[in-house]
Short mmCIF file of C-alpha atoms in Angstrom, two decimals:
data_model
loop_
_atom_site.label_atom_id
_atom_site.label_comp_id
_atom_site.label_asym_id
_atom_site.label_seq_id
_atom_site.Cartn_x
_atom_site.Cartn_y
_atom_site.Cartn_z
CA MET A 1 -42.75 15.39 8.76
CA PRO A 2 -43.01 12.06 6.92
CA THR A 3 -39.76 10.47 5.78
CA PRO A 4 -39.38 10.90 1.99
CA SER A 5 -39.29 7.74 -0.11
CA LEU A 6 -35.96 6.58 -1.49
CA ASP A 7 -37.15 7.34 -5.03
CA ALA A 8 -37.71 10.98 -4.07
CA LEU A 9 -34.24 11.53 -2.64
CA PRO A 10 -32.08 13.50 -5.09
CA ILE A 11 -28.81 12.25 -6.53
CA ARG A 12 -26.06 14.84 -6.13
CA ARG A 13 -22.38 15.27 -6.89
CA LEU A 14 -19.99 14.25 -4.14
CA THR A 15 -16.83 16.16 -3.22
CA LEU A 16 -13.86 15.68 -0.93
CA ARG A 17 -16.05 17.05 1.86
CA ASP A 18 -17.98 13.78 1.64
CA LEU A 19 -14.91 11.60 2.23
CA THR A 20 -15.85 10.60 5.79
CA ALA A 21 -19.44 9.81 4.78
CA CYS A 22 -18.14 7.64 1.91
CA ALA A 23 -15.79 5.80 4.28
CA ASP A 24 -18.67 5.31 6.72
CA LEU A 25 -20.73 3.80 3.90
CA SER A 26 -17.91 1.39 3.05
CA GLU A 27 -17.71 0.33 6.69
CA ASP A 28 -21.48 -0.09 6.85
CA ARG A 29 -21.27 -2.69 4.06
CA GLY A 30 -18.44 -4.57 5.73
CA TRP A 31 -15.73 -3.12 3.48
CA PRO A 32 -12.59 -1.44 4.82
CA ARG A 33 -13.00 2.32 5.25
CA GLU A 34 -10.31 2.97 2.60
CA GLU A 35 -10.21 6.72 3.21
CA HIS A 36 -6.92 7.05 1.32
CA LYS A 37 -8.44 5.50 -1.81
CA TRP A 38 -11.67 7.47 -1.48
CA GLY A 39 -9.57 10.63 -1.35
CA LEU A 40 -7.92 9.85 -4.68
CA LEU A 41 -11.18 8.88 -6.36
CA LEU A 42 -13.09 11.94 -5.19
CA ALA A 43 -10.22 14.25 -6.22
CA ALA A 44 -9.51 12.70 -9.62
CA GLY A 45 -13.03 11.53 -10.45
CA ARG A 46 -16.66 12.50 -10.19
CA GLY A 47 -18.65 11.21 -7.24
CA TYR A 48 -22.41 10.67 -7.11
CA GLY A 49 -24.42 10.09 -3.96
CA ILE A 50 -27.80 10.10 -2.27
CA ASP A 51 -28.08 11.71 1.16
CA ASP A 52 -29.93 9.91 3.93
CA PRO A 53 -32.34 12.23 5.78
CA ALA A 54 -31.30 10.41 8.95
CA GLY A 55 -27.64 11.24 8.28
CA GLY A 56 -24.87 9.85 6.14
CA LEU A 57 -25.30 8.45 2.64
CA VAL A 58 -27.89 6.08 1.24
CA ALA A 59 -25.64 5.25 -1.69
CA ALA A 60 -22.51 6.38 -3.51
CA SER A 61 -20.45 5.77 -6.64
CA VAL A 62 -17.44 7.35 -8.33
CA VAL A 63 -16.68 7.78 -12.04
CA THR A 64 -13.13 8.42 -13.27
CA GLU A 65 -12.93 9.82 -16.79
CA TYR A 66 -9.96 9.51 -19.15
CA GLY A 67 -9.01 11.35 -22.31
CA PRO A 68 -10.17 14.79 -23.50
CA ARG A 69 -12.33 16.67 -21.02
CA GLU A 70 -14.86 17.63 -23.70
CA GLN A 71 -15.25 14.04 -24.93
CA PRO A 72 -13.68 11.40 -22.65
CA ALA A 73 -12.39 8.27 -24.36
CA LEU A 74 -13.31 6.06 -21.39
CA ALA A 75 -14.83 6.30 -17.92
CA ALA A 76 -14.43 3.78 -15.10
CA ILE A 77 -17.21 3.28 -12.55
CA GLY A 78 -16.33 2.11 -9.06
CA MET A 79 -17.25 2.05 -5.37
CA VAL A 80 -20.95 1.42 -6.07
CA LEU A 81 -22.31 1.07 -2.54
CA VAL A 82 -25.74 1.09 -0.91
CA ALA A 83 -26.19 1.29 2.86
CA GLU A 84 -27.23 -2.03 4.39
CA ARG A 85 -30.44 -0.54 5.81
CA HIS A 86 -31.51 0.46 2.28
CA ALA A 87 -30.27 -2.60 0.40
CA ARG A 88 -32.41 -4.59 -2.04
CA ARG A 89 -34.80 -1.68 -2.62
CA GLY A 90 -33.64 -0.63 -6.09
CA VAL A 91 -31.37 2.18 -4.93
CA GLY A 92 -28.24 0.81 -6.60
CA ARG A 93 -30.10 0.31 -9.87
CA ARG A 94 -31.42 3.88 -9.77
CA LEU A 95 -27.97 5.32 -9.01
CA MET A 96 -26.32 3.31 -11.78
CA ARG A 97 -28.95 4.34 -14.32
CA HIS A 98 -28.32 7.96 -13.37
CA VAL A 99 -24.55 7.56 -13.79
CA VAL A 100 -24.87 5.80 -17.15
CA ALA A 101 -27.23 8.52 -18.40
CA ALA A 102 -24.95 11.28 -17.11
CA MET A 103 -22.01 9.84 -19.07
CA GLY A 104 -23.89 10.04 -22.36
CA THR A 105 -21.93 8.43 -25.19
CA THR A 106 -18.72 7.93 -23.20
CA PRO A 107 -17.67 4.24 -23.18
CA LEU A 108 -17.79 2.77 -19.68
CA THR A 109 -15.94 0.05 -17.82
CA LEU A 110 -16.08 -1.46 -14.33
CA HIS A 111 -14.91 -4.42 -12.28
CA ALA A 112 -17.88 -6.36 -10.94
CA THR A 113 -18.06 -8.71 -8.00
CA PRO A 114 -20.22 -11.82 -8.46
CA PHE A 115 -22.83 -10.08 -6.28
CA GLY A 116 -22.99 -6.95 -8.43
CA GLN A 117 -22.61 -8.52 -11.87
CA PRO A 118 -26.33 -9.33 -12.45
CA LEU A 119 -27.30 -5.68 -11.94
CA TYR A 120 -24.70 -4.46 -14.41
CA GLU A 121 -25.75 -7.06 -16.95
CA GLU A 122 -29.35 -5.88 -16.57
CA LEU A 123 -28.17 -2.36 -17.40
CA GLY A 124 -26.42 -3.51 -20.56
CA PHE A 125 -22.82 -4.08 -19.43
CA LYS A 126 -21.02 -7.05 -21.02
CA VAL A 127 -18.29 -9.24 -19.51
CA ILE A 128 -15.09 -8.95 -21.55
CA GLY A 129 -12.56 -10.46 -19.13
CA ARG A 130 -11.59 -11.25 -15.55
CA ALA A 131 -9.11 -10.04 -12.98
CA GLU A 132 -7.73 -12.16 -10.15
CA MET A 133 -7.07 -10.53 -6.79
CA LEU A 134 -3.92 -11.75 -5.04
CA ARG A 135 -2.72 -11.04 -1.53
CA GLY A 136 0.19 -12.12 0.62
CA HIS A 137 3.76 -11.56 1.73
CA PHE A 138 6.06 -11.77 -1.27
CA VAL A 139 8.94 -14.25 -0.84
CA PRO A 140 11.95 -13.21 -2.95
CA THR A 141 14.11 -15.77 -4.74
CA GLY A 142 17.12 -14.50 -6.64
CA ALA A 143 17.80 -11.34 -8.60
CA GLN A 144 15.55 -10.10 -11.38
CA GLN A 145 16.78 -9.73 -14.94
CA VAL A 146 15.42 -6.20 -15.46
CA ALA A 147 16.85 -3.15 -13.70
CA THR A 148 14.47 -1.06 -11.60
CA ARG A 149 14.83 2.12 -9.54
CA ALA A 150 12.76 4.70 -7.72
CA ALA A 151 11.05 7.14 -10.05
CA THR A 152 12.10 10.80 -10.02
CA ALA A 153 10.32 13.99 -11.02
CA GLU A 154 12.29 13.98 -14.27
CA ASP A 155 10.67 10.65 -15.21
CA LEU A 156 7.13 12.03 -15.22
CA PRO A 157 6.91 13.06 -18.91
CA ALA A 158 8.13 9.63 -20.02
CA LEU A 159 5.73 7.89 -17.62
CA LEU A 160 2.80 9.88 -19.00
CA ARG A 161 3.71 9.00 -22.60
CA LEU A 162 4.12 5.31 -21.78
CA ASP A 163 0.93 5.19 -19.72
CA GLU A 164 -1.22 6.78 -22.44
CA GLU A 165 0.24 4.45 -25.06
CA VAL A 166 -0.51 1.35 -22.98
CA PHE A 167 -3.78 2.41 -21.34
CA GLY A 168 -5.16 3.86 -24.56
CA ALA A 169 -6.29 7.19 -23.06
CA ASP A 170 -4.75 10.13 -21.24
CA ARG A 171 -4.58 9.54 -17.46
CA THR A 172 -2.53 12.61 -16.56
CA HIS A 173 -4.88 13.62 -13.73
CA VAL A 174 -4.36 10.21 -12.07
CA VAL A 175 -0.71 9.48 -12.89
CA THR A 176 0.46 12.90 -11.67
CA ARG A 177 -1.18 12.20 -8.31
CA LEU A 178 0.76 8.93 -7.82
CA PRO A 179 3.93 10.46 -6.28
CA ALA A 180 1.85 11.85 -3.41
CA PHE A 181 -0.70 9.03 -3.27
CA ALA A 182 1.69 6.06 -3.37
CA ASP A 183 4.38 5.10 -0.88
CA GLN A 184 6.48 3.80 -3.77
CA LEU A 185 6.70 4.64 -7.45
CA ARG A 186 9.31 2.66 -9.37
CA VAL A 187 10.38 2.38 -12.99
CA ALA A 188 11.99 -0.36 -15.04
CA GLU A 189 14.73 0.83 -17.35
CA GLU A 190 16.74 -0.50 -20.28
CA ASP A 191 19.51 1.49 -22.00
CA GLY A 192 18.24 4.65 -20.36
CA ARG A 193 14.68 4.11 -21.60
CA ILE A 194 11.72 3.50 -19.28
CA ILE A 195 10.01 0.24 -20.23
CA GLY A 196 7.59 -0.04 -17.31
CA TYR A 197 6.46 1.45 -14.06
CA ALA A 198 4.48 0.49 -10.97
CA ALA A 199 3.23 2.00 -7.75
CA ALA A 200 2.49 0.58 -4.30
CA TRP A 201 -0.02 2.55 -2.25
CA PRO A 202 -1.23 2.01 1.32
CA ASN A 203 -4.62 0.42 1.89
CA MET A 204 -5.35 -0.63 5.47
CA ASP A 205 -2.63 -3.15 6.38
CA THR A 206 -1.52 -3.86 2.79
CA HIS A 207 0.31 -2.19 -0.05
CA VAL A 208 -1.75 -2.33 -3.23
CA VAL A 209 0.33 -2.74 -6.39
CA GLY A 210 -1.19 -0.64 -9.14
CA PRO A 211 -0.83 0.50 -11.77
CA LEU A 212 1.52 -2.13 -13.15
CA ILE A 213 2.58 -1.26 -16.70
CA ALA A 214 5.41 -3.27 -18.26
CA ARG A 215 6.95 -4.14 -21.61
CA ASP A 216 6.70 -7.86 -20.87
CA THR A 217 6.24 -10.37 -18.07
CA ALA A 218 9.90 -10.29 -17.03
CA THR A 219 9.63 -6.53 -16.53
CA ALA A 220 6.40 -6.92 -14.58
CA LYS A 221 8.06 -9.48 -12.31
CA ALA A 222 11.02 -7.17 -11.66
CA LEU A 223 8.75 -4.27 -10.76
CA LEU A 224 6.60 -6.38 -8.45
CA ALA A 225 9.66 -7.85 -6.73
CA SER A 226 11.26 -4.42 -6.31
CA LEU A 227 8.13 -3.00 -4.68
CA ALA A 228 7.96 -5.98 -2.33
CA ALA A 229 11.61 -5.49 -1.35
CA HIS A 230 10.81 -2.04 0.03
CA THR A 231 7.85 -2.87 2.28
CA ASP A 232 7.10 -5.14 5.23
CA ARG A 233 3.38 -5.15 4.46
CA PRO A 234 1.61 -7.88 2.50
CA LEU A 235 0.97 -6.97 -1.14
CA ARG A 236 -2.39 -6.92 -2.84
CA THR A 237 -3.01 -6.58 -6.56
CA ASP A 238 -5.53 -7.40 -9.30
CA ILE A 239 -3.98 -9.11 -12.32
CA ASP A 240 -5.65 -9.59 -15.69
CA VAL A 241 -6.13 -13.37 -15.87
CA ARG A 242 -4.64 -13.44 -19.37
CA HIS A 243 -1.25 -12.84 -17.74
CA GLU A 244 -1.01 -16.47 -16.70
CA GLU A 245 2.78 -16.52 -16.30
CA LEU A 246 2.81 -13.56 -13.92
CA LEU A 247 -0.04 -15.02 -11.87
CA ARG A 248 1.72 -18.39 -11.60
CA TRP A 249 5.00 -16.71 -10.59
CA ALA A 250 3.33 -14.46 -8.00
CA LYS A 251 1.64 -17.46 -6.38
CA GLU A 252 4.96 -19.31 -6.29
CA HIS A 253 6.36 -16.31 -4.40
CA GLY A 254 3.79 -16.15 -1.62
CA LEU A 255 0.75 -14.37 -3.01
CA ALA A 256 -2.55 -16.26 -2.85
CA SER A 257 -5.74 -15.91 -4.88
CA ILE A 258 -8.56 -14.38 -2.82
CA ALA A 259 -11.19 -13.31 -5.38
CA PHE A 260 -12.13 -12.85 -9.01
CA ASN A 261 -13.88 -9.85 -10.55
CA ALA A 262 -15.52 -9.63 -13.96
CA VAL A 263 -14.21 -6.85 -16.21
CA MET A 264 -17.24 -5.32 -17.92
CA THR A 265 -17.82 -2.64 -20.55
CA TYR A 266 -20.71 -0.58 -21.86
CA GLY A 267 -20.61 1.00 -25.31
CA ILE A 268 -17.42 -0.81 -26.41
CA THR A 269 -16.57 -4.47 -26.88
CA GLU A 270 -12.99 -4.24 -25.59
CA LEU A 271 -10.84 -1.80 -23.67
CA PRO A 272 -8.53 0.56 -25.55
CA GLY A 273 -4.76 0.31 -25.35
CA ASP A 274 -2.47 -2.71 -25.15
CA TRP A 275 -3.56 -5.35 -22.64
CA ASN A 276 -0.26 -7.22 -23.16
CA ARG A 277 1.55 -4.44 -21.28
CA ARG A 278 -1.28 -3.57 -18.86
CA PHE A 279 -0.93 -5.98 -15.96
CA ALA A 280 -2.87 -4.32 -13.10
CA PRO A 281 -5.05 -1.21 -12.68
CA VAL A 282 -4.37 1.67 -10.32
CA THR A 283 -7.37 0.27 -8.45
CA VAL A 284 -10.32 -1.73 -9.74
CA ALA A 285 -12.48 1.27 -8.83
CA ALA A 286 -10.68 3.48 -11.38
CA GLY A 287 -9.56 1.10 -14.09
#
């Protein structure tokens, strides 16, 4: 039997049963396997993939929708990967066109590497900002001005209200997974009121800080420092470059810049919510 052309291979929905194949695809492209993150994305989002007749996946992507199920307010596209043996043959373009078409009128966002940005621009995505990836062992210096503590189950309703207000769309299906997904979930509090929260979740040898939602920079600093105080792993996070003070402070405390990603949108000119209180995403793959 002749091998079917790439254009003839169907695009199908991925499920949690495809987790190992997705991790294999990541590894094939020189990325970490990130099975823990893939598990969250496939459970909370909608995966798309193309099967390789020889085994494994030709390509994959995940879309995470936010807001009402019948008409999402926003969808984040992430983990767009094409196997090395099939690279530069239009597969990524075909998969992305399928995803964009499948989302209809739903506004889209994604974080693009310099390598992927030209493709997304060709498809109509526009750059609206940048995020800076930091990594390193946090070096504490002195006490923070804002009180923080571990989150409890009783905090969840307040966290959901705060998150929707700041993010600009309902993320219940993601936020409610954080207690099981993250190794740490902490809140910042003032006069008994939650004014910020952050999670640290395991990714290979690091703890990724995200989401990071805070009333102001001082609160964001306190949350970041409190997460660092409860882990021996290096931290990694992606900070909106408009938060210059937090970036400067984090670098002074041991985190180093390792990459920049372009924040892009399709169908909207800016993201909903309040960027002043949105410091870092859950993961760049999910917004």
